Every structure is written in C-alpha cells, then in structure tokens.
Amino acid sequence: MDLNELRRIPLLRALRDEQLEILQGNAQIRDYKKNKRIFEPGCKDNFIMIVLEGKVRIYLAYPDGKEFTIAFLEPGDIYSSHSKTFAEAREAAQILAISAKAFHLFMLNNPTILIGMVKALGDSLGNTLRIIENLAFLDIDKRLARFLLDAAKEKGVIKEEGTFINLGLSVEDIALAVGSSRQTASMLLNRWERDGVIKRNRKTVFLLDEPRLQELGERTE
Amino acid sequence: MDLNELRRIPLLRALRDEQLEILQGNAQIRDYKKNKRIFEPGCKDNFIMIVLEGKVRIYLAYPDGKEFTIAFLEPGDIYSSHSKTFAEAREAAQILAISAKAFHLFMLNNPTILIGMVKALGDSLGNTLRIIENLAFLDIDKRLARFLLDAAKEKGVIKEEGTFINLGLSVEDIALAVGSSRQTASMLLNRWERDGVIKRNRKTVFLLDEPRLQELGERTE
C-alpha cells in the first residue's frame, strides 16, 4: 500500500511521511470474504486492526455456540486482536493489520496516535457500558426498541413517513446485537410492523411511530 | 497536598517536579464518608478521579432504583466523571480530583500519562467485556461462582484449608456485582457453605472446594 492510502485513515492523518513509512514497514493489508474469521481470543497473531472497507463484527462466543455481538466496525474503526473477543468479516472486508509491537513503540513517540487510542478506547467503553445497562436492566423487547432508537440517533434520516435507517443489518445480525435468538427478534419486528410502529425492507427500517418505540424501550415495573 | 503525595500515585510517578506542580494547581483532594455519592451521569463537574484511600464503587443505576456494579476501585485506580456511570464511596474514601480540561492538556505533553490512560481504559474494557459475557451467557449461580473464582485469581492466598480471599465486600456488594438481588446471592452463598464449597466470615471467604466451584461456574445446556 502506498503512503496516500495510509494517509486516508483518520487516526494516521497527522503523521509525517517518515512516520508513515515506519508504519508501512510493519503493516499488511488483508482481505476477508464474508463470514471469514479475522481473529479469535488467544490467537498468536497480535496486531492492531484498522478497518479499510466493509463491515467487521466483534463478538463474544461461548463453547456451546451461543454468540453475543459487541460492535459492528466500519471503515476507520480500530481494534486490537489481543482481546477476549472474536472478529469476523460480516461483509467482505479489507483491513490494515499493524504489528502490535511496532504499534506500541510507535505510539510512544506519537502523542496524536495515543490520543486517538484513548478516544477509541473511551468510545468502546461507553458502548460496552450501554450493552451492560441493556442486559442488566431490560428484557429483549426493550433492548430491541432501544437498539432501533440508538441506530436512529446515530444514522437516521428524517423523512416524511418517519425516520429512515439504513441499518445494513439482517434480522440475524440484529438478534446477535441484542442477545436474542433470530426467532424472537423476527417475531418482535413482525409484531411492530403489523402494529404500524416500524416498516422493514431488507436491511433498512423506517421508524413510523418513534414515540411508541420510545415507550416500548422504557422499563416498567 | 505536597508533591511527595502526588509522586506516590503510580500513574504520576514518572513526572518531573515542574510537571507535578502544574497538576497540583489543578487538583483537589476530596474526602467522602461511606455511601456518599462522588459523581453521577451528566454532572457538570468534569474531573479525573484518582483513588487515594478507601474503596469506590462504580455502577449503573436505573430510574426504578435497580443498580448494577461495574467495578470496585482501589487506591491508585483512575476513572473519569464524564461517564454514564455513578460513583460512590463504598467505604470512607479519599480521592484526587483533577480538572478534566487541565488533565487533557497535560496528557498531550506527557506520553507516559497517555500510556497509563490507554492501559487503564484497556483494563476497564476487558472488565466490561467479562461482565457482558457473564450477563449474556450465564445464570446468576454461574455468575456468582465465576465472581468468586475471578476474585481468587486476583487476590486469593493459598492456605491449607483452601484459597483465602479478603474480599472486603458484603453480601449486598457481591449481589450488586453479579446483578442479583441480595436475597438470591445470600441464598446461594448459604447453600454453598452448607455443601462445604465455601466458608464465609464477614467480608472474607475461603474457597474450600475450588474444582466444585469451577463446575458450578460452567455453562451447561
């Protein structure tokens, strides 16, 4: 990869050419087909992953096969393979893998990168706290309502009919993200569609009645 | 507080006198009685907290009063008041509160502090992932068994009788940490004590039969 490609990555934007060259020598572009595993807990290959293209799912998995999604990463997002999580290409994905050892040495000399890492870690921490809040306090229906409302806040577009969200996620993805089975998520989404709360279409969703969804997302005793 | 006190804080150890003096000008020592609130989500007072003495509980809370403990902080631990979590003195506690604005400027010029922050955030993230794993995959009894095994790994002392853990936590604290009611936690602990798996004594616990506890912590279908 050439320096211009590296320079397109937000985290690396502030670096000088000679710094980018050092990184370049310790980085590798990797392509993954859809559903291919990128790393797993305890894997020997210790690297910092920056997503260049596609969508990467970060998740926890249990020996019995149950999975729980922590995040969907998009281009520009950064994550470490040294984690108790798994990563897989949710869509065909291209990543930049930087040797963790080189990256750590590099961080020491580049406060801008370090600040980027502090920000990325802080964001991840906020995300995991939100997940814990949902798991500890809410039932599946409330989690699902919250999930849609959070997505609307993050990338919703207000249209005449309601809030349009290009989720880019299948029902299975949504189920994994709220910690339910595909059947339960599907049943709830169908019910809400029948009740005129949402309207679905492949991987997009319209929130037709956001106040109602807000009610559905609230905890009641 | 004098510079020697600041120097005792691991995160600040590498700083030079003139750097410590800058921090000193932006920091305040605060004392809290047991159970006193230190900060809450959305509070205006934006500061970095370093625990100097005592024990601080970090938790999520819901309007209906339900709470879920994220961590117990001990001397040397660091946390930000800009968070969706609450903090309270679980025991009488003394903290150092550094203005967040000053701390951020300070970080920019001190990579050692930044690295300390990356480490602290990475540890917090690992901790929240473990909590999510427990909440998503395990029932209360398994969470409680895991909680004791984790505590044994972290601060257990092998003795003739078994592994001794100076938990420093009441049954109520333990319940909050595994997301159960006090009644359920108490019932499980009593059952395990009766079955000879553990032996309790105020805020300490002996793991008498660790292999059995390991079994209890495993997920079965």
mmCIF file with all atom_site columns, N, CA and C in Angstrom, chain B residues 135-174:
data_model
loop_
_atom_site.group_PDB
_atom_site.id
_atom_site.type_symbol
_atom_site.label_atom_id
_atom_site.label_alt_id
_atom_site.label_comp_id
_atom_site.label_asym_id
_atom_site.label_entity_id
_atom_site.label_seq_id
_atom_site.pdbx_PDB_ins_code
_atom_site.Cartn_x
_atom_site.Cartn_y
_atom_site.Cartn_z
_atom_site.occupancy
_atom_site.B_iso_or_equiv
_atom_site.pdbx_formal_charge
_atom_site.auth_seq_id
_atom_site.auth_comp_id
_atom_site.auth_asym_id
_atom_site.auth_atom_id
_atom_site.pdbx_PDB_model_num
ATOM 1   N N  . LEU B 1 135 ? -23.334 -11.742 31.784 1.00 0.00 ? 135 LEU B N  1
ATOM 2   C CA . LEU B 1 135 ? -24.754 -11.394 31.674 1.00 0.00 ? 135 LEU B CA 1
ATOM 3   C C  . LEU B 1 135 ? -25.421 -12.083 30.499 1.00 0.00 ? 135 LEU B C  1
ATOM 4   N N  . ALA B 1 136 ? -24.683 -12.184 29.384 1.00 0.00 ? 136 ALA B N  1
ATOM 5   C CA . ALA B 1 136 ? -25.298 -12.710 28.165 1.00 0.00 ? 136 ALA B CA 1
ATOM 6   C C  . ALA B 1 136 ? -25.393 -14.232 28.198 1.00 0.00 ? 136 ALA B C  1
ATOM 7   N N  . PHE B 1 137 ? -24.440 -14.872 28.863 1.00 0.00 ? 137 PHE B N  1
ATOM 8   C CA . PHE B 1 137 ? -24.359 -16.333 28.730 1.00 0.00 ? 137 PHE B CA 1
ATOM 9   C C  . PHE B 1 137 ? -24.668 -17.107 29.998 1.00 0.00 ? 137 PHE B C  1
ATOM 10  N N  . LEU B 1 138 ? -24.640 -16.439 31.156 1.00 0.00 ? 138 LEU B N  1
ATOM 11  C CA . LEU B 1 138 ? -24.699 -17.206 32.394 1.00 0.00 ? 138 LEU B CA 1
ATOM 12  C C  . LEU B 1 138 ? -25.874 -16.834 33.281 1.00 0.00 ? 138 LEU B C  1
ATOM 13  N N  . ASP B 1 139 ? -26.361 -17.811 34.045 1.00 0.00 ? 139 ASP B N  1
ATOM 14  C CA . ASP B 1 139 ? -27.364 -17.552 35.060 1.00 0.00 ? 139 ASP B CA 1
ATOM 15  C C  . ASP B 1 139 ? -26.668 -17.063 36.332 1.00 0.00 ? 139 ASP B C  1
ATOM 16  N N  . ILE B 1 140 ? -27.489 -16.580 37.262 1.00 0.00 ? 140 ILE B N  1
ATOM 17  C CA . ILE B 1 140 ? -26.942 -15.969 38.478 1.00 0.00 ? 140 ILE B CA 1
ATOM 18  C C  . ILE B 1 140 ? -25.975 -16.898 39.230 1.00 0.00 ? 140 ILE B C  1
ATOM 19  N N  . ASP B 1 141 ? -26.333 -18.170 39.392 1.00 0.00 ? 141 ASP B N  1
ATOM 20  C CA . ASP B 1 141 ? -25.463 -19.048 40.170 1.00 0.00 ? 141 ASP B CA 1
ATOM 21  C C  . ASP B 1 141 ? -24.085 -19.180 39.511 1.00 0.00 ? 141 ASP B C  1
ATOM 22  N N  . LYS B 1 142 ? -24.093 -19.249 38.178 1.00 0.00 ? 142 LYS B N  1
ATOM 23  C CA . LYS B 1 142 ? -22.826 -19.367 37.468 1.00 0.00 ? 142 LYS B CA 1
ATOM 24  C C  . LYS B 1 142 ? -22.027 -18.065 37.571 1.00 0.00 ? 142 LYS B C  1
ATOM 25  N N  . ARG B 1 143 ? -22.751 -16.921 37.493 1.00 0.00 ? 143 ARG B N  1
ATOM 26  C CA . ARG B 1 143 ? -22.064 -15.637 37.632 1.00 0.00 ? 143 ARG B CA 1
ATOM 27  C C  . ARG B 1 143 ? -21.403 -15.518 38.990 1.00 0.00 ? 143 ARG B C  1
ATOM 28  N N  . LEU B 1 144 ? -22.122 -15.972 40.016 1.00 0.00 ? 144 LEU B N  1
ATOM 29  C CA . LEU B 1 144 ? -21.597 -15.845 41.372 1.00 0.00 ? 144 LEU B CA 1
ATOM 30  C C  . LEU B 1 144 ? -20.367 -16.739 41.545 1.00 0.00 ? 144 LEU B C  1
ATOM 31  N N  . ALA B 1 145 ? -20.426 -17.966 40.999 1.00 0.00 ? 145 ALA B N  1
ATOM 32  C CA . ALA B 1 145 ? -19.267 -18.867 41.077 1.00 0.00 ? 145 ALA B CA 1
ATOM 33  C C  . ALA B 1 145 ? -18.075 -18.227 40.360 1.00 0.00 ? 145 ALA B C  1
ATOM 34  N N  . ARG B 1 146 ? -18.329 -17.681 39.168 1.00 0.00 ? 146 ARG B N  1
ATOM 35  C CA . ARG B 1 146 ? -17.269 -17.014 38.409 1.00 0.00 ? 146 ARG B CA 1
ATOM 36  C C  . ARG B 1 146 ? -16.664 -15.843 39.169 1.00 0.00 ? 146 ARG B C  1
ATOM 37  N N  . PHE B 1 147 ? -17.568 -15.091 39.825 1.00 0.00 ? 147 PHE B N  1
ATOM 38  C CA . PHE B 1 147 ? -17.130 -13.910 40.569 1.00 0.00 ? 147 PHE B CA 1
ATOM 39  C C  . PHE B 1 147 ? -16.129 -14.318 41.650 1.00 0.00 ? 147 PHE B C  1
ATOM 40  N N  . LEU B 1 148 ? -16.435 -15.394 42.372 1.00 0.00 ? 148 LEU B N  1
ATOM 41  C CA . LEU B 1 148 ? -15.532 -15.851 43.436 1.00 0.00 ? 148 LEU B CA 1
ATOM 42  C C  . LEU B 1 148 ? -14.223 -16.375 42.853 1.00 0.00 ? 148 LEU B C  1
ATOM 43  N N  . LEU B 1 149 ? -14.325 -17.105 41.722 1.00 0.00 ? 149 LEU B N  1
ATOM 44  C CA . LEU B 1 149 ? -13.107 -17.651 41.095 1.00 0.00 ? 149 LEU B CA 1
ATOM 45  C C  . LEU B 1 149 ? -12.223 -16.522 40.571 1.00 0.00 ? 149 LEU B C  1
ATOM 46  N N  . ASP B 1 150 ? -12.844 -15.497 39.970 1.00 0.00 ? 150 ASP B N  1
ATOM 47  C CA . ASP B 1 150 ? -12.072 -14.345 39.484 1.00 0.00 ? 150 ASP B CA 1
ATOM 48  C C  . ASP B 1 150 ? -11.372 -13.639 40.646 1.00 0.00 ? 150 ASP B C  1
ATOM 49  N N  . ALA B 1 151 ? -12.116 -13.484 41.757 1.00 0.00 ? 151 ALA B N  1
ATOM 50  C CA . ALA B 1 151 ? -11.539 -12.812 42.930 1.00 0.00 ? 151 ALA B CA 1
ATOM 51  C C  . ALA B 1 151 ? -10.369 -13.624 43.480 1.00 0.00 ? 151 ALA B C  1
ATOM 52  N N  . ALA B 1 152 ? -10.512 -14.966 43.447 1.00 0.00 ? 152 ALA B N  1
ATOM 53  C CA . ALA B 1 152 ? -9.435  -15.837 43.926 1.00 0.00 ? 152 ALA B CA 1
ATOM 54  C C  . ALA B 1 152 ? -8.194  -15.661 43.061 1.00 0.00 ? 152 ALA B C  1
ATOM 55  N N  . LYS B 1 153 ? -8.423  -15.563 41.747 1.00 0.00 ? 153 LYS B N  1
ATOM 56  C CA . LYS B 1 153 ? -7.297  -15.397 40.826 1.00 0.00 ? 153 LYS B CA 1
ATOM 57  C C  . LYS B 1 153 ? -6.600  -14.064 41.095 1.00 0.00 ? 153 LYS B C  1
ATOM 58  N N  . GLU B 1 154 ? -7.414  -13.055 41.392 1.00 0.00 ? 154 GLU B N  1
ATOM 59  C CA . GLU B 1 154 ? -6.870  -11.699 41.537 1.00 0.00 ? 154 GLU B CA 1
ATOM 60  C C  . GLU B 1 154 ? -6.179  -11.482 42.871 1.00 0.00 ? 154 GLU B C  1
ATOM 61  N N  . LYS B 1 155 ? -6.823  -11.955 43.974 1.00 0.00 ? 155 LYS B N  1
ATOM 62  C CA . LYS B 1 155 ? -6.208  -11.659 45.263 1.00 0.00 ? 155 LYS B CA 1
ATOM 63  C C  . LYS B 1 155 ? -6.297  -12.802 46.271 1.00 0.00 ? 155 LYS B C  1
ATOM 64  N N  . GLY B 1 156 ? -6.452  -14.030 45.757 1.00 0.00 ? 156 GLY B N  1
ATOM 65  C CA . GLY B 1 156 ? -6.538  -15.176 46.648 1.00 0.00 ? 156 GLY B CA 1
ATOM 66  C C  . GLY B 1 156 ? -5.173  -15.555 47.217 1.00 0.00 ? 156 GLY B C  1
ATOM 67  N N  . VAL B 1 157 ? -5.204  -16.101 48.429 1.00 0.00 ? 157 VAL B N  1
ATOM 68  C CA . VAL B 1 157 ? -3.981  -16.588 49.062 1.00 0.00 ? 157 VAL B CA 1
ATOM 69  C C  . VAL B 1 157 ? -4.194  -18.071 49.357 1.00 0.00 ? 157 VAL B C  1
ATOM 70  N N  . ILE B 1 158 ? -3.306  -18.917 48.833 1.00 0.00 ? 158 ILE B N  1
ATOM 71  C CA . ILE B 1 158 ? -3.460  -20.359 49.058 1.00 0.00 ? 158 ILE B CA 1
ATOM 72  C C  . ILE B 1 158 ? -3.117  -20.689 50.504 1.00 0.00 ? 158 ILE B C  1
ATOM 73  N N  . LYS B 1 159 ? -4.055  -21.314 51.200 1.00 0.00 ? 159 LYS B N  1
ATOM 74  C CA . LYS B 1 159 ? -3.780  -21.776 52.564 1.00 0.00 ? 159 LYS B CA 1
ATOM 75  C C  . LYS B 1 159 ? -4.088  -23.270 52.619 1.00 0.00 ? 159 LYS B C  1
ATOM 76  N N  . GLU B 1 160 ? -3.833  -23.852 53.770 1.00 0.00 ? 160 GLU B N  1
ATOM 77  C CA . GLU B 1 160 ? -4.005  -25.292 53.893 1.00 0.00 ? 160 GLU B CA 1
ATOM 78  C C  . GLU B 1 160 ? -5.453  -25.712 53.599 1.00 0.00 ? 160 GLU B C  1
ATOM 79  N N  . GLU B 1 161 ? -6.365  -24.926 54.171 1.00 0.00 ? 161 GLU B N  1
ATOM 80  C CA . GLU B 1 161 ? -7.789  -25.240 54.084 1.00 0.00 ? 161 GLU B CA 1
ATOM 81  C C  . GLU B 1 161 ? -8.364  -25.029 52.677 1.00 0.00 ? 161 GLU B C  1
ATOM 82  N N  . GLY B 1 162 ? -7.758  -24.087 51.965 1.00 0.00 ? 162 GLY B N  1
ATOM 83  C CA . GLY B 1 162 ? -8.284  -23.714 50.643 1.00 0.00 ? 162 GLY B CA 1
ATOM 84  C C  . GLY B 1 162 ? -7.754  -22.347 50.262 1.00 0.00 ? 162 GLY B C  1
ATOM 85  N N  . THR B 1 163 ? -8.416  -21.709 49.302 1.00 0.00 ? 163 THR B N  1
ATOM 86  C CA . THR B 1 163 ? -7.972  -20.373 48.891 1.00 0.00 ? 163 THR B CA 1
ATOM 87  C C  . THR B 1 163 ? -8.691  -19.318 49.717 1.00 0.00 ? 163 THR B C  1
ATOM 88  N N  . PHE B 1 164 ? -7.903  -18.484 50.384 1.00 0.00 ? 164 PHE B N  1
ATOM 89  C CA . PHE B 1 164 ? -8.474  -17.432 51.224 1.00 0.00 ? 164 PHE B CA 1
ATOM 90  C C  . PHE B 1 164 ? -8.560  -16.139 50.435 1.00 0.00 ? 164 PHE B C  1
ATOM 91  N N  . ILE B 1 165 ? -9.747  -15.499 50.430 1.00 0.00 ? 165 ILE B N  1
ATOM 92  C CA . ILE B 1 165 ? -9.900  -14.231 49.734 1.00 0.00 ? 165 ILE B CA 1
ATOM 93  C C  . ILE B 1 165 ? -10.397 -13.160 50.699 1.00 0.00 ? 165 ILE B C  1
ATOM 94  N N  . ASN B 1 166 ? -9.606  -12.103 50.842 1.00 0.00 ? 166 ASN B N  1
ATOM 95  C CA . ASN B 1 166 ? -10.047 -10.960 51.621 1.00 0.00 ? 166 ASN B CA 1
ATOM 96  C C  . ASN B 1 166 ? -10.851 -10.059 50.701 1.00 0.00 ? 166 ASN B C  1
ATOM 97  N N  . LEU B 1 167 ? -12.121 -10.426 50.501 1.00 0.00 ? 167 LEU B N  1
ATOM 98  C CA . LEU B 1 167 ? -12.964 -9.740  49.517 1.00 0.00 ? 167 LEU B CA 1
ATOM 99  C C  . LEU B 1 167 ? -13.196 -8.278  49.870 1.00 0.00 ? 167 LEU B C  1
ATOM 100 N N  . GLY B 1 168 ? -13.421 -8.026  51.167 1.00 0.00 ? 168 GLY B N  1
ATOM 101 C CA . GLY B 1 168 ? -13.761 -6.671  51.577 1.00 0.00 ? 168 GLY B CA 1
ATOM 102 C C  . GLY B 1 168 ? -15.137 -6.258  51.081 1.00 0.00 ? 168 GLY B C  1
ATOM 103 N N  . LEU B 1 169 ? -15.974 -7.242  50.757 1.00 0.00 ? 169 LEU B N  1
ATOM 104 C CA . LEU B 1 169 ? -17.302 -6.937  50.217 1.00 0.00 ? 169 LEU B CA 1
ATOM 105 C C  . LEU B 1 169 ? -18.384 -7.627  51.046 1.00 0.00 ? 169 LEU B C  1
ATOM 106 N N  . SER B 1 170 ? -19.478 -6.916  51.276 1.00 0.00 ? 170 SER B N  1
ATOM 107 C CA . SER B 1 170 ? -20.620 -7.505  51.956 1.00 0.00 ? 170 SER B CA 1
ATOM 108 C C  . SER B 1 170 ? -21.423 -8.342  50.963 1.00 0.00 ? 170 SER B C  1
ATOM 109 N N  . VAL B 1 171 ? -22.381 -9.113  51.454 1.00 0.00 ? 171 VAL B N  1
ATOM 110 C CA . VAL B 1 171 ? -23.249 -9.889  50.559 1.00 0.00 ? 171 VAL B CA 1
ATOM 111 C C  . VAL B 1 171 ? -23.955 -8.947  49.585 1.00 0.00 ? 171 VAL B C  1
ATOM 112 N N  . GLU B 1 172 ? -24.351 -7.786  50.086 1.00 0.00 ? 172 GLU B N  1
ATOM 113 C CA . GLU B 1 172 ? -25.033 -6.806  49.249 1.00 0.00 ? 172 GLU B CA 1
ATOM 114 C C  . GLU B 1 172 ? -24.123 -6.355  48.105 1.00 0.00 ? 172 GLU B C  1
ATOM 115 N N  . ASP B 1 173 ? -22.845 -6.088  48.433 1.00 0.00 ? 173 ASP B N  1
ATOM 116 C CA . ASP B 1 173 ? -21.872 -5.695  47.402 1.00 0.00 ? 173 ASP B CA 1
ATOM 117 C C  . ASP B 1 173 ? -21.742 -6.788  46.342 1.00 0.00 ? 173 ASP B C  1
ATOM 118 N N  . ILE B 1 174 ? -21.652 -8.031  46.814 1.00 0.00 ? 174 ILE B N  1
ATOM 119 C CA . ILE B 1 174 ? -21.482 -9.159  45.896 1.00 0.00 ? 174 ILE B CA 1
ATOM 120 C C  . ILE B 1 174 ? -22.704 -9.264  44.982 1.00 0.00 ? 174 ILE B C  1
#
